[in-house]
Coordinates of C-alpha atoms in Angstrom, one line a residue:
X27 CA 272.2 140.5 139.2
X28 CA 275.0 142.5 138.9
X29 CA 277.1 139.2 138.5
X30 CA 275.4 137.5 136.4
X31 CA 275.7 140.4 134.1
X32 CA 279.4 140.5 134.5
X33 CA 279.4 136.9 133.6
X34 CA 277.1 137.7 130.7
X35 CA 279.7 140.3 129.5
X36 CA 282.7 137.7 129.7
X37 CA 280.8 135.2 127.8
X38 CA 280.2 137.5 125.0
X39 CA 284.1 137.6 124.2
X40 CA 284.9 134.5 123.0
X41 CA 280.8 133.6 121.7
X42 CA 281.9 136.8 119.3
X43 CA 285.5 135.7 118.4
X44 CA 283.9 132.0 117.8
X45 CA 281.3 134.0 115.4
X46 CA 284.2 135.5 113.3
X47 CA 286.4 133.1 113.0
X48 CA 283.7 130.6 111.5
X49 CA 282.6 133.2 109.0
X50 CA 286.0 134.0 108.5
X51 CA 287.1 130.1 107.5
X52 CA 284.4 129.5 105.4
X53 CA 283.7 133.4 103.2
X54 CA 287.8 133.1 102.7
X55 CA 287.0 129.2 101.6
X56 CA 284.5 130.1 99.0
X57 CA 285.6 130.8 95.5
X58 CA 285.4 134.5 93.6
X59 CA 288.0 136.3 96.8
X60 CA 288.3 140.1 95.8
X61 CA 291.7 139.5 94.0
X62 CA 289.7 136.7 91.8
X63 CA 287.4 139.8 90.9
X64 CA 289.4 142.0 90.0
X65 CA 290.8 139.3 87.8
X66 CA 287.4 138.8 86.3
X67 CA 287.1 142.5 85.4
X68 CA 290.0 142.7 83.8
X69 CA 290.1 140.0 81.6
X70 CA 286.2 141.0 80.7
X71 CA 284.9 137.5 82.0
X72 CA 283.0 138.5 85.3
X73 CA 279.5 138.2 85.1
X74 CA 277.8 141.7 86.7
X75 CA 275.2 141.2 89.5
X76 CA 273.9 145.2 89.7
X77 CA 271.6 146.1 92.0
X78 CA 269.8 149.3 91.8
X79 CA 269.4 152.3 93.8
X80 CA 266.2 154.5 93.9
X81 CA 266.6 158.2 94.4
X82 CA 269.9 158.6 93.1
X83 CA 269.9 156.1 90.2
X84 CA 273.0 154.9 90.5
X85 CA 274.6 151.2 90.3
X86 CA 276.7 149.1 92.0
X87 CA 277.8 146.2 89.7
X88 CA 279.8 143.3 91.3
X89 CA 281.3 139.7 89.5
X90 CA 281.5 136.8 90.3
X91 CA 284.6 135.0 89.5
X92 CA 283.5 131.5 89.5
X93 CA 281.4 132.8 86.8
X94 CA 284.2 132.8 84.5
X95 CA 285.4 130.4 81.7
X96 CA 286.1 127.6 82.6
X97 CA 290.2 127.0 83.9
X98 CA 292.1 124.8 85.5
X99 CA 292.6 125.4 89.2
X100 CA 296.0 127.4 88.8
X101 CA 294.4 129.6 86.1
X102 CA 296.7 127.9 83.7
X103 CA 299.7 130.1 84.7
X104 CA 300.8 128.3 88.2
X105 CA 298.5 131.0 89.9
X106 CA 296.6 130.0 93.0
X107 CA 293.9 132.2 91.5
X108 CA 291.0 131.1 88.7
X109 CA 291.2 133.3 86.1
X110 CA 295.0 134.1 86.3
X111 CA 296.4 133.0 83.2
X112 CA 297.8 135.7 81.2
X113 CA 298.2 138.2 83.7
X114 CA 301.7 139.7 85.0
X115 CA 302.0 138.0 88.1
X116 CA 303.7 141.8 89.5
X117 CA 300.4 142.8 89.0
X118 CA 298.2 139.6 90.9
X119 CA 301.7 140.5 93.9
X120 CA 300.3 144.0 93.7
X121 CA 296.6 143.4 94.3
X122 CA 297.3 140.9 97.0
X123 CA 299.2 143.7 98.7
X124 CA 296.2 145.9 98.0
X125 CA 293.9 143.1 99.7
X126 CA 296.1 142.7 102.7
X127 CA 296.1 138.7 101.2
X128 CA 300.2 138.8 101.1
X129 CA 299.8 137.8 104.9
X130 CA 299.0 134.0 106.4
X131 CA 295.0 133.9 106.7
X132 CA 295.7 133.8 110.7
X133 CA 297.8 136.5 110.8
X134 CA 294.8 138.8 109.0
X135 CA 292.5 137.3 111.1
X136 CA 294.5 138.4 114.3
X137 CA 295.4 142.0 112.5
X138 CA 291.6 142.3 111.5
X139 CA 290.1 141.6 115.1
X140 CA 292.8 143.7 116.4
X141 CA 291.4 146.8 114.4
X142 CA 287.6 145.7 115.1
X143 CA 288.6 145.9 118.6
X144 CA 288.8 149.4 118.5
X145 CA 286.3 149.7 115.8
X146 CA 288.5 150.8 113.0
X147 CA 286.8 148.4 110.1
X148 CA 288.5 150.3 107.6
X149 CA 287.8 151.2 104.0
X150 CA 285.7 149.2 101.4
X151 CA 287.6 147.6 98.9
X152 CA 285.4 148.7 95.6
X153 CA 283.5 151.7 96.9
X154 CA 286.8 153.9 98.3
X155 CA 284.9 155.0 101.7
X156 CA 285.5 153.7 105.2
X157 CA 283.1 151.3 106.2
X158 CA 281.8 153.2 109.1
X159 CA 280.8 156.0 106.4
X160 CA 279.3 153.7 104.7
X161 CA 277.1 152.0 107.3
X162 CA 276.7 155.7 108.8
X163 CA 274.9 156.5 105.7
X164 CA 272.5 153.6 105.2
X165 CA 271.6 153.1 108.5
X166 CA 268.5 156.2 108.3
X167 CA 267.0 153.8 105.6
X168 CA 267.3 150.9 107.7
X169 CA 266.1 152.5 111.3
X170 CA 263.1 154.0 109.8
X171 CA 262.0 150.6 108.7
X172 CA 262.7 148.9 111.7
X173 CA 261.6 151.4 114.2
X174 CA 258.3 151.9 112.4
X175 CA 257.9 148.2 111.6
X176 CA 258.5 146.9 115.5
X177 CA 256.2 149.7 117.1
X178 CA 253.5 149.1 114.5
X179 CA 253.4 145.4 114.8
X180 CA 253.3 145.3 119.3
X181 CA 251.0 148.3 118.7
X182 CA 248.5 145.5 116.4
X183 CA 249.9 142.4 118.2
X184 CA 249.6 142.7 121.7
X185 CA 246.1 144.0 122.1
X186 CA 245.1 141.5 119.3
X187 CA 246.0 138.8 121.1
X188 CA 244.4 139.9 125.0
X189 CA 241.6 140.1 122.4
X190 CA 241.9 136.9 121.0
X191 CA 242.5 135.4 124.6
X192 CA 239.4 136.7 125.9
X193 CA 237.4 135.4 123.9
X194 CA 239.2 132.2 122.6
X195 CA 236.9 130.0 120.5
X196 CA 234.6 132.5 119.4
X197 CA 233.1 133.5 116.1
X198 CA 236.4 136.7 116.0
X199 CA 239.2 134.0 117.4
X200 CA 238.6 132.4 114.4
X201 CA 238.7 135.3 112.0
X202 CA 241.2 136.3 113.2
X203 CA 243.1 133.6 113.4
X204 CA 242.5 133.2 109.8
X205 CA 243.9 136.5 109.4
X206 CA 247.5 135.5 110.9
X207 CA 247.7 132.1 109.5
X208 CA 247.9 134.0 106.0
X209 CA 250.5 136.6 107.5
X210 CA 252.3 134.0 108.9
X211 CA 252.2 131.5 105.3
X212 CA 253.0 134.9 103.5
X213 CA 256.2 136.2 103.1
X214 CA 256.5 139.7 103.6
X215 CA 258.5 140.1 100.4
X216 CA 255.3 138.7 98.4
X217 CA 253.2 141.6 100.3
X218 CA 255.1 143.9 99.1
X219 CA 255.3 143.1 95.3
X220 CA 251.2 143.0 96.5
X221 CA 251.4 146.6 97.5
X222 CA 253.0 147.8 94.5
X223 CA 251.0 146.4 92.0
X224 CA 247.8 147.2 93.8
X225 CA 249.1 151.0 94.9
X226 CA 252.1 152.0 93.7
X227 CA 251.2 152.2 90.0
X228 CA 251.8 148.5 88.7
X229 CA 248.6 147.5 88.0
X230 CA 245.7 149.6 89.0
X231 CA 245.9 152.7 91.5
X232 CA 248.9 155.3 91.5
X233 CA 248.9 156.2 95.5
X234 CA 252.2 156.0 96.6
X235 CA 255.8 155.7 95.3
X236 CA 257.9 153.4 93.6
X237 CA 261.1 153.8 94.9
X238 CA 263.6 155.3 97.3
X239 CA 262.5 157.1 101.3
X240 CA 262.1 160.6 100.0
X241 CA 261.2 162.4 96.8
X242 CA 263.8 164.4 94.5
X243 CA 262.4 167.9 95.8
X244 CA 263.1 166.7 99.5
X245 CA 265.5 170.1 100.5
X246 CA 263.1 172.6 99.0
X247 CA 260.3 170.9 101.3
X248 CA 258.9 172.9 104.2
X249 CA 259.1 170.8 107.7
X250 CA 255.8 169.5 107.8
X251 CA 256.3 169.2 103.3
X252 CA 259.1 166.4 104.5
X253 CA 257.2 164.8 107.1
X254 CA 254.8 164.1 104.7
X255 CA 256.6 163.1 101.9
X256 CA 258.6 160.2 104.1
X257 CA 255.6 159.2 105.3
X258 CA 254.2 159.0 102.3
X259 CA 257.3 157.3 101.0
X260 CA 257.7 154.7 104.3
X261 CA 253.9 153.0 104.3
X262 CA 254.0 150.5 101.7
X263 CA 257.7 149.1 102.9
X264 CA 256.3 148.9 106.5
X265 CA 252.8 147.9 105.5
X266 CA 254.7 145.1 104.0
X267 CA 256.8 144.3 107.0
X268 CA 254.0 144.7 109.4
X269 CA 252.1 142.0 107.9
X270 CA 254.0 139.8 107.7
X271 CA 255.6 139.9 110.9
X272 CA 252.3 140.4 113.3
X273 CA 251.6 136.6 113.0
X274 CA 254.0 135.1 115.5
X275 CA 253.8 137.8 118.4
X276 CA 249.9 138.1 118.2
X277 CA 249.5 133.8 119.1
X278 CA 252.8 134.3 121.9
X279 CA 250.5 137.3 123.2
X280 CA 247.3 134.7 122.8
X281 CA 249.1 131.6 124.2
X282 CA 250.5 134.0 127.4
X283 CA 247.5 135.4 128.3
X284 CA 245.6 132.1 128.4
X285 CA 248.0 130.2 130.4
X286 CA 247.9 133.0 132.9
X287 CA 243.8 133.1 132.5
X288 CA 243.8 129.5 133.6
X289 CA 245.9 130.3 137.2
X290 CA 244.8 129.6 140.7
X291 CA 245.6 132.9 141.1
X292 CA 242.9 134.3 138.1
X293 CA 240.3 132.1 140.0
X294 CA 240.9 133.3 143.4
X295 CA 241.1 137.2 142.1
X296 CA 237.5 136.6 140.4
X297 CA 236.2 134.8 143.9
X298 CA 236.9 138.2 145.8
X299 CA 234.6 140.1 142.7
X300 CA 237.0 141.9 141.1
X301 CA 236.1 142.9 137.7
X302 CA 236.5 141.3 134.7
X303 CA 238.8 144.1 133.7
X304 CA 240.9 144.6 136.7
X305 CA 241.6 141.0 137.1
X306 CA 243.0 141.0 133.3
X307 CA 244.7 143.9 133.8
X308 CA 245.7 144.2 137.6
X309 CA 247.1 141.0 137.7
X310 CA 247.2 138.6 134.5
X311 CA 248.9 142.0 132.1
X312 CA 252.0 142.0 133.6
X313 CA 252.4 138.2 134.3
X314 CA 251.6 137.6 130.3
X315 CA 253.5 139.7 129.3
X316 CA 256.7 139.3 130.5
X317 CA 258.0 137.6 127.4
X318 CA 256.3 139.6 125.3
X319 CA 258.2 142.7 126.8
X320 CA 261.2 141.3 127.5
X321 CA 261.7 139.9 123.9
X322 CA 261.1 143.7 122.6
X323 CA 265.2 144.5 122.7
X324 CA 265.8 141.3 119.9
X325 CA 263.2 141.6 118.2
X326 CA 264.0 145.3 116.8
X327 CA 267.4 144.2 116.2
X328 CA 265.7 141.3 114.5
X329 CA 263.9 143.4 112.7
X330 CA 266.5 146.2 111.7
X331 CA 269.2 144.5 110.4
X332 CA 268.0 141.1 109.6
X333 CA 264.5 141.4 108.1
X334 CA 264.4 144.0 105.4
X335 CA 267.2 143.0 102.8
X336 CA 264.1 141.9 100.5
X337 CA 261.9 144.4 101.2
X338 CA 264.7 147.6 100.6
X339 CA 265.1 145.6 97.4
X340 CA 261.6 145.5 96.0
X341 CA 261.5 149.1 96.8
X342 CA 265.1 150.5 95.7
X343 CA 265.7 151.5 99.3
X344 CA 269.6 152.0 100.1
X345 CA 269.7 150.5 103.5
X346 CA 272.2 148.5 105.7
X347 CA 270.5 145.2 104.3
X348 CA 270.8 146.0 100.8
X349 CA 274.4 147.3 101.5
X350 CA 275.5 143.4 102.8
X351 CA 273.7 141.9 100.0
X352 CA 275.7 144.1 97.6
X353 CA 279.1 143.2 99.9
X354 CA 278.9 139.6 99.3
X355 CA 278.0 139.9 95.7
X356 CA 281.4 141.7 95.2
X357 CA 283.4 140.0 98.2
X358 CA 284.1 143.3 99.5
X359 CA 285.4 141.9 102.6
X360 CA 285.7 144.9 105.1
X361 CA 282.0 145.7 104.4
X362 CA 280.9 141.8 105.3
X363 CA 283.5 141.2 108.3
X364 CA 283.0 144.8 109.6
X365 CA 279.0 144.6 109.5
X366 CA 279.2 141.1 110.6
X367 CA 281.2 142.3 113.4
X368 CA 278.9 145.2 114.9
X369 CA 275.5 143.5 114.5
X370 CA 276.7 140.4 116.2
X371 CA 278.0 142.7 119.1
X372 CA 275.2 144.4 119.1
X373 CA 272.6 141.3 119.2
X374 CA 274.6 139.8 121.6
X375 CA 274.1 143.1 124.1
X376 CA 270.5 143.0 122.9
X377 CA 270.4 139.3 124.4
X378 CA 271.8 140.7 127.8
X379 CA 269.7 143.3 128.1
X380 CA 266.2 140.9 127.1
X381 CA 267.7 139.3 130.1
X382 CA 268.1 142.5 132.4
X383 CA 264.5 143.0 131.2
X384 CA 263.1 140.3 132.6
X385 CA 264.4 140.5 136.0
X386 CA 263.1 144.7 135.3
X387 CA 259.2 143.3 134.3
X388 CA 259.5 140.4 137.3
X389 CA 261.8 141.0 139.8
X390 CA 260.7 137.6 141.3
X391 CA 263.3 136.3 138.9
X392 CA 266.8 135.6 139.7
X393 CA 269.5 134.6 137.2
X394 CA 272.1 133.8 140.0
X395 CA 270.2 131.3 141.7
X396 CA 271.9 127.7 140.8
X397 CA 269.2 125.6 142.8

């Protein structure tokens, strides 16, 4: 084991450089670059994108260059940039400088992985805070949804679908498989517009709030005062997220448990006269749900960083994901890159360790064997 996770480890060097260097080619190939926006703002011709924050009200407003008037592709001044003409080309040499874009692409490519290497992603362009303050800051928004989310959904999932196993084909299999074919047509993001109209005062009751992960008062709150109130403040998001995201793990827990059910090994168990219950728990559990368990590590990361963008929208929660959607509006480029750069890292470990997992939940299985 121990060499196949070397191996593992080795592999992830260049899968992660082969990551970067295709989203480096093609966000550095698309129009509206940071210099192009600052362009925009200047000459008053960017088109604002703002996306707004609950709790602390404020904005972040971004343009698109491309959005621009129309020009010809030198900005009618022999500038490689659109939107260029009439500007003082000191000041375009000036913000290239500022950008780092008065090097070759490949030689910011080389000096930006040689910084990521030891985790310097330095500063945002637009916001004037490292990135790693930055991410530092959001993350609490974006843990508490996907801790919460994940626990919640293999705390419903899992014994759903023993449940739905057990008794397949009867009168609550097909409820409840009625139940997860809507959570899995649904998208969680229509759930949540649900939730606020039906609880959060847009239609009919007032239950919960609108926006943001804590109330205003939050530091003049007792301890068990701010327990509450996040609670109070986190149930519609992950209510939303919960269902639906319960769909697909409930049928792999289903589908596991009834190929297991049908074993020679099941039948012979039963023949001795074990019960019912230690036969689907003594010995079908822990064979079903190997890849239910071992897909746990991915699935949060799935989860944390890849499923809430909408969700932190709809209710004005500054997380990671609303943080990347707000980089790419305004190119901010060490905010994408440097993101980019630790989730993929960190999925890629997540993989390794679903792996290690495995072998953990079955040590039958060996990932060095070549037969």
């Amino acid at each position: 084991m121990a060499a196949y996770v070397l191996r593992r480890i080795l592999l992830l060097i260049p899968t992660l450089i082969g990551i970067m260097v295709l989203n480096f080619v093609i966000i550095n190939a698309a129009p509206g670059g940071p210099v192009e926006q600052v362009l925009a703002r200047v000459k008053g011709t960017a088109v604002q994108a703002t996306a707004r924050i609950g709790g602390g009200g404020s904005e972040v407003a971004g343009g698109s260059a491309s959005a621009s008037k129309p020009l010809d592709s030198t900005g009618g001044s022999g500038s490689k940039y659109h939107g260029a003409s009439g500007i003082d080309p000191a000041f375009i040499q000036s913000l290239e400088k500022q950008f780092g874009f008065d090097k070759p692409a490949h030689e910011r490519f080389f000096l930006m992985m040689k910084n990521f290497l030891r985790f310097d992603f330095g500063n945002s362009f637009f916001r004037d805070r490292s990135v790693v303050s930055l991410v530092i800051d959001k993350m609490p928004v974006s843990i508490s949804l996907g801790v919460w989310t994940t626990l919640l959904v293999y705390l419903i999932s899992i014994p759903l679908g023993i449940a739905k196993a057990v008794r397949d084909g009867s009168r609550f299999d097909v409820w409840t498989s009625g139940a997860v074919i809507v959570g899995n047509a649904i998208p969680s993001f229509l759930f949540a517009i649900l939730l606020i109209v039906v609880f959060a005062g847009g239609r009919y009751l007032a239950w919960f709030p609108l926006r943001g992960l804590t109330s205003d008062d939050w530091d003049t709150l007792s301890l068990g005062g701010k327990i509450v109130d996040y609670l109070w403040h986190i149930t519609l998001p992950v209510l939303s997220m919960v269902i639906g995201g319960f769909a697909g793990l409930t049928m792999l827990t289903k589908n596991s448990f009834l190929d297991q059910i049908n074993q020679q090994y099941v039948v012979t168990a039963r023949a001795k006269g074990l019960s019912e219950r230690r036969v689907l728990y003594g010995h079908v559990f822990r064979n079903a749900m190997l890849i239910v368990i071992a897909g746990f590590p991915a699935a949060f990361v799935g989860m944390l960083f890849t499923g809430a963008l909408l969700t932190e929208v709809i209710f004005s929660l500054d997380g990671v994901g609303l943080l990347g959607f707000e980089a790419a509006i305004n190119r901010d480029y060490p905010v994408m890159f440097g993101t980019l750069y630790f989730f993929t890292l960190l999925g890629l470990l997540m993989k390794l360790v679903e792996d290690v997992t495995y072998v953990l939940v079955d040590p039958r299985i060996d990932f060095e064997r070549r037969d």
